[in-house]
CSV table of C-alpha atoms in Angstrom, one decimal:
chain,number,residue,atom,x,y,z
A,1,UNK,CA,60.7,28.8,54.6
A,2,UNK,CA,59.8,31.3,55.7
A,3,UNK,CA,57.0,33.2,56.9
A,4,UNK,CA,55.6,36.8,57.7
A,5,UNK,CA,53.8,37.9,60.5
A,6,UNK,CA,52.4,41.1,62.2
A,7,UNK,CA,52.1,41.7,65.3
A,8,UNK,CA,49.7,44.7,66.8
A,9,UNK,CA,50.4,46.6,69.8
A,10,UNK,CA,49.5,48.8,72.0
A,11,UNK,CA,52.0,49.3,74.1
A,12,UNK,CA,55.2,50.0,72.2
A,13,UNK,CA,57.5,49.0,74.8
A,14,UNK,CA,57.0,45.3,74.0
A,15,UNK,CA,58.0,45.4,70.0
A,16,UNK,CA,61.3,44.2,71.2
A,17,UNK,CA,60.1,41.4,73.7
A,18,UNK,CA,57.6,40.0,71.4
A,19,UNK,CA,60.0,40.9,68.3
A,20,UNK,CA,62.6,38.4,70.7
A,21,UNK,CA,60.7,35.5,71.6
A,22,UNK,CA,59.0,35.3,68.6
A,23,UNK,CA,62.8,34.6,66.6
A,24,UNK,CA,64.3,32.8,69.3
A,25,UNK,CA,61.7,30.1,67.7
A,26,UNK,CA,61.3,30.7,64.6
A,27,UNK,CA,64.4,32.4,63.4
A,28,UNK,CA,63.6,32.7,59.8
A,29,UNK,CA,60.1,34.7,60.9
A,30,UNK,CA,60.1,37.9,58.7
A,31,UNK,CA,57.9,39.9,62.0
A,32,UNK,CA,55.7,43.1,60.6
A,33,UNK,CA,54.8,45.1,64.0
A,34,UNK,CA,52.5,47.6,64.2
A,35,UNK,CA,51.8,49.6,67.8
A,36,UNK,CA,49.4,52.3,68.2
A,37,UNK,CA,48.8,53.2,71.5
A,38,UNK,CA,46.4,55.1,71.2
A,39,UNK,CA,43.4,52.4,70.1
A,40,UNK,CA,44.1,51.7,74.9
A,41,UNK,CA,44.4,54.6,75.4
A,42,UNK,CA,40.9,55.1,73.6
A,43,UNK,CA,39.3,51.8,74.7
A,44,UNK,CA,40.1,52.7,78.1
A,45,UNK,CA,38.3,56.0,77.8
A,46,UNK,CA,35.2,55.0,76.3
A,47,UNK,CA,35.2,51.2,75.5
A,48,UNK,CA,35.5,50.0,71.3
A,49,UNK,CA,33.8,52.8,70.0
A,50,UNK,CA,33.5,53.1,66.5
A,51,UNK,CA,36.9,54.8,65.9
A,52,UNK,CA,38.5,52.7,67.8
A,53,UNK,CA,37.2,49.1,65.0
A,54,UNK,CA,37.7,51.2,62.3
A,55,UNK,CA,40.8,51.8,63.2
A,56,UNK,CA,42.0,48.8,64.1
A,57,UNK,CA,40.4,47.1,60.5
A,58,UNK,CA,43.4,49.8,59.4
A,59,UNK,CA,45.8,48.3,60.6
A,60,UNK,CA,44.6,44.9,60.1
A,61,UNK,CA,44.4,45.2,56.7
A,62,UNK,CA,47.6,46.9,56.7
A,63,UNK,CA,49.5,43.4,58.0
A,64,UNK,CA,47.7,41.4,55.9
A,65,UNK,CA,48.5,43.7,52.5
A,66,UNK,CA,51.7,43.9,54.0
A,67,UNK,CA,52.0,39.6,53.4
A,68,UNK,CA,51.2,39.0,56.9
A,69,UNK,CA,49.5,35.7,56.9
A,70,UNK,CA,48.7,35.8,60.5
A,71,UNK,CA,48.0,38.8,63.2
A,72,UNK,CA,49.6,38.0,66.8
A,73,UNK,CA,47.3,40.8,68.8
A,74,UNK,CA,49.8,41.5,72.3
A,75,UNK,CA,46.7,43.6,73.6
A,76,UNK,CA,44.0,42.0,76.1
A,77,UNK,CA,41.9,45.1,76.2
A,78,UNK,CA,41.0,45.1,72.8
A,79,UNK,CA,41.8,41.5,72.0
A,80,UNK,CA,37.7,40.8,71.5
A,81,UNK,CA,37.3,43.5,69.0
A,82,UNK,CA,40.4,42.5,67.2
A,83,UNK,CA,38.5,39.0,66.9
A,84,UNK,CA,36.0,40.8,65.0
A,85,UNK,CA,38.0,43.1,62.4
A,86,UNK,CA,40.3,40.3,61.6
A,87,UNK,CA,37.8,38.8,60.5
A,88,UNK,CA,36.0,41.6,58.5
A,89,UNK,CA,39.3,42.3,56.9
A,90,UNK,CA,40.3,38.4,56.4
A,91,UNK,CA,43.1,38.1,58.4
A,92,UNK,CA,43.5,35.2,60.5
A,93,UNK,CA,44.1,36.5,64.0
A,94,UNK,CA,45.2,34.9,67.5
A,95,UNK,CA,45.3,36.8,70.8
A,96,UNK,CA,48.3,36.7,73.0
A,97,UNK,CA,46.0,35.7,76.2
A,98,UNK,CA,44.1,32.7,74.7
A,99,UNK,CA,46.3,29.7,75.5
A,100,UNK,CA,46.7,31.1,79.1
A,101,UNK,CA,43.0,30.7,79.6
A,102,UNK,CA,42.9,27.3,78.3
A,103,UNK,CA,45.9,26.3,80.6
A,104,UNK,CA,44.4,28.3,83.6
A,105,UNK,CA,40.7,26.8,83.2
A,106,UNK,CA,42.7,23.1,82.2
A,107,UNK,CA,44.9,23.4,86.0
A,108,UNK,CA,42.0,25.0,88.4
A,109,UNK,CA,39.8,22.2,87.0
A,110,UNK,CA,42.9,19.4,88.0
A,111,UNK,CA,42.8,21.1,91.3
A,112,UNK,CA,40.0,23.0,93.7
A,113,UNK,CA,38.5,24.7,90.4
A,114,UNK,CA,39.7,28.7,91.6
A,115,UNK,CA,41.5,31.3,89.4
A,116,UNK,CA,42.1,34.3,89.9
A,117,UNK,CA,42.3,37.1,87.5
A,118,UNK,CA,44.4,40.0,88.1
A,119,UNK,CA,44.6,43.3,85.7
A,120,UNK,CA,46.2,46.9,85.7
A,121,UNK,CA,43.2,48.1,83.4
A,122,UNK,CA,39.3,47.5,84.2
A,123,UNK,CA,39.5,47.6,80.0
A,124,UNK,CA,41.0,44.4,80.2
A,125,UNK,CA,39.3,42.7,82.9
A,126,UNK,CA,36.1,42.4,80.6
A,127,UNK,CA,37.9,40.7,77.4
A,128,UNK,CA,40.3,38.8,80.1
A,129,UNK,CA,37.5,37.7,82.2
A,130,UNK,CA,35.2,36.6,79.8
A,131,UNK,CA,37.9,34.5,77.4
A,132,UNK,CA,38.4,33.0,80.8
A,133,UNK,CA,34.9,32.3,81.2
A,134,UNK,CA,34.0,30.9,78.1
A,135,UNK,CA,37.0,28.4,78.6
A,136,UNK,CA,35.3,28.1,82.4
A,137,UNK,CA,32.1,26.9,80.8
A,138,UNK,CA,33.4,24.0,79.4
A,139,UNK,CA,34.6,22.4,82.1
A,140,UNK,CA,31.9,22.9,84.9
A,141,UNK,CA,32.7,23.9,88.1
A,142,UNK,CA,35.3,26.5,87.7
A,143,UNK,CA,35.3,30.1,89.5
A,144,UNK,CA,36.5,33.0,88.3
A,145,UNK,CA,37.2,36.0,90.1
A,146,UNK,CA,39.1,39.4,88.9
A,147,UNK,CA,40.3,42.1,90.3
A,148,UNK,CA,41.9,45.6,89.6
A,149,UNK,CA,45.7,46.3,91.1
A,150,UNK,CA,44.8,49.9,91.7
A,151,UNK,CA,47.7,52.1,91.6
A,152,UNK,CA,49.2,49.8,89.0
A,153,UNK,CA,48.6,51.4,86.0
A,154,UNK,CA,49.4,55.2,86.9
A,155,UNK,CA,52.8,53.8,88.4
A,156,UNK,CA,53.7,52.6,84.5
A,157,UNK,CA,52.5,55.4,83.0
A,158,UNK,CA,54.9,57.0,85.1
A,159,UNK,CA,57.7,54.8,84.2
A,160,UNK,CA,57.8,53.7,87.5
A,161,UNK,CA,58.4,50.2,86.3
A,162,UNK,CA,59.1,49.1,90.0
A,163,UNK,CA,56.5,50.2,92.1
A,164,UNK,CA,54.2,48.9,88.6
A,165,UNK,CA,55.9,45.2,89.6
A,166,UNK,CA,55.5,45.9,93.4
A,167,UNK,CA,52.0,46.5,93.2
A,168,UNK,CA,51.5,43.2,90.8
A,169,UNK,CA,53.5,41.2,93.3
A,170,UNK,CA,51.4,42.3,96.7
A,171,UNK,CA,48.5,41.4,95.0
A,172,UNK,CA,49.4,38.1,93.9
A,173,UNK,CA,51.0,37.7,98.0
A,174,UNK,CA,47.1,38.3,98.9
A,175,UNK,CA,45.5,35.9,96.3
A,176,UNK,CA,44.8,33.9,99.2
A,177,UNK,CA,43.7,30.5,98.4
A,178,UNK,CA,43.8,30.0,94.3
A,179,UNK,CA,44.1,27.2,92.2
A,180,UNK,CA,45.5,30.0,89.6
A,181,UNK,CA,46.6,33.6,89.1
A,182,UNK,CA,45.7,35.2,86.0
A,183,UNK,CA,48.0,38.4,84.8
A,184,UNK,CA,45.3,39.5,82.1
A,185,UNK,CA,48.2,41.3,80.3
A,186,UNK,CA,51.4,40.9,78.8
A,187,UNK,CA,52.6,44.1,80.6
A,188,UNK,CA,52.5,42.7,83.5
A,189,UNK,CA,54.4,39.7,82.8
A,190,UNK,CA,57.6,42.1,84.7
A,191,UNK,CA,55.6,41.6,88.3
A,192,UNK,CA,54.8,37.5,87.8
A,193,UNK,CA,57.5,36.9,90.5
A,194,UNK,CA,58.3,33.2,91.6
A,195,UNK,CA,55.0,32.3,92.4
A,196,UNK,CA,53.9,28.9,90.6
A,197,UNK,CA,50.3,29.5,90.1
A,198,UNK,CA,50.7,32.6,87.8
A,199,UNK,CA,50.5,32.1,84.5
A,200,UNK,CA,51.3,35.5,81.7
A,201,UNK,CA,50.5,35.8,78.4
A,202,UNK,CA,53.6,36.7,76.5
A,203,UNK,CA,55.0,33.4,76.2
A,204,UNK,CA,52.1,31.1,75.9
A,205,UNK,CA,51.1,33.5,73.5
A,206,UNK,CA,53.8,33.6,71.3
A,207,UNK,CA,53.6,29.4,71.5
A,208,UNK,CA,50.4,29.8,70.7
A,209,UNK,CA,51.3,31.3,67.3
A,210,UNK,CA,53.0,30.0,66.3
A,211,UNK,CA,51.8,26.8,66.2
A,212,UNK,CA,48.4,28.6,64.9
A,213,UNK,CA,50.9,29.6,61.6
A,214,UNK,CA,52.8,26.2,61.5
A,215,UNK,CA,55.2,25.4,58.9
A,216,UNK,CA,55.0,25.3,54.6
């Protein structure tokens, strides 16, 4: 039986990637995408202001009213705010970075207990860092360090994906002795490379979302 789900983005370029990831795992889905890049630009400029919160509620209510049984939010920067907004409008919501955070802490706890969170936006370090730290506190003995990859966000905004990816790759190479490297934003996945310590959110986020949606 088909299910209608919603996906909320702040980076329109991620729409086709998440559409394909979802359908590759469940071809019976009806997917309703909403992309509002101003949510991210406003959050970066001034944090989660009242207008950002209000627009989150509008978008999520619209997805709910369109028949979405649950919503996946693909932007880590607004993840915390989206959870609160979804509760306010009564629609189930899954953060794209939730599974990644749990996986990172489990791996680190089994190793030397060190996690590095990389982001291209300072606005993302708070929400993702807190999410990882909440998981880390449940295990104990896990240290979380967060770093902004300088210049990567500007490169992506300018359309220079090659430079964006190169800067991320260089940050991964310079990570040192850590168990896990978390790429905080879904858009960073293109620069992940082959380092086995690296975790990205798109695939694990989709898997976690579909587990939450379930099947009738």
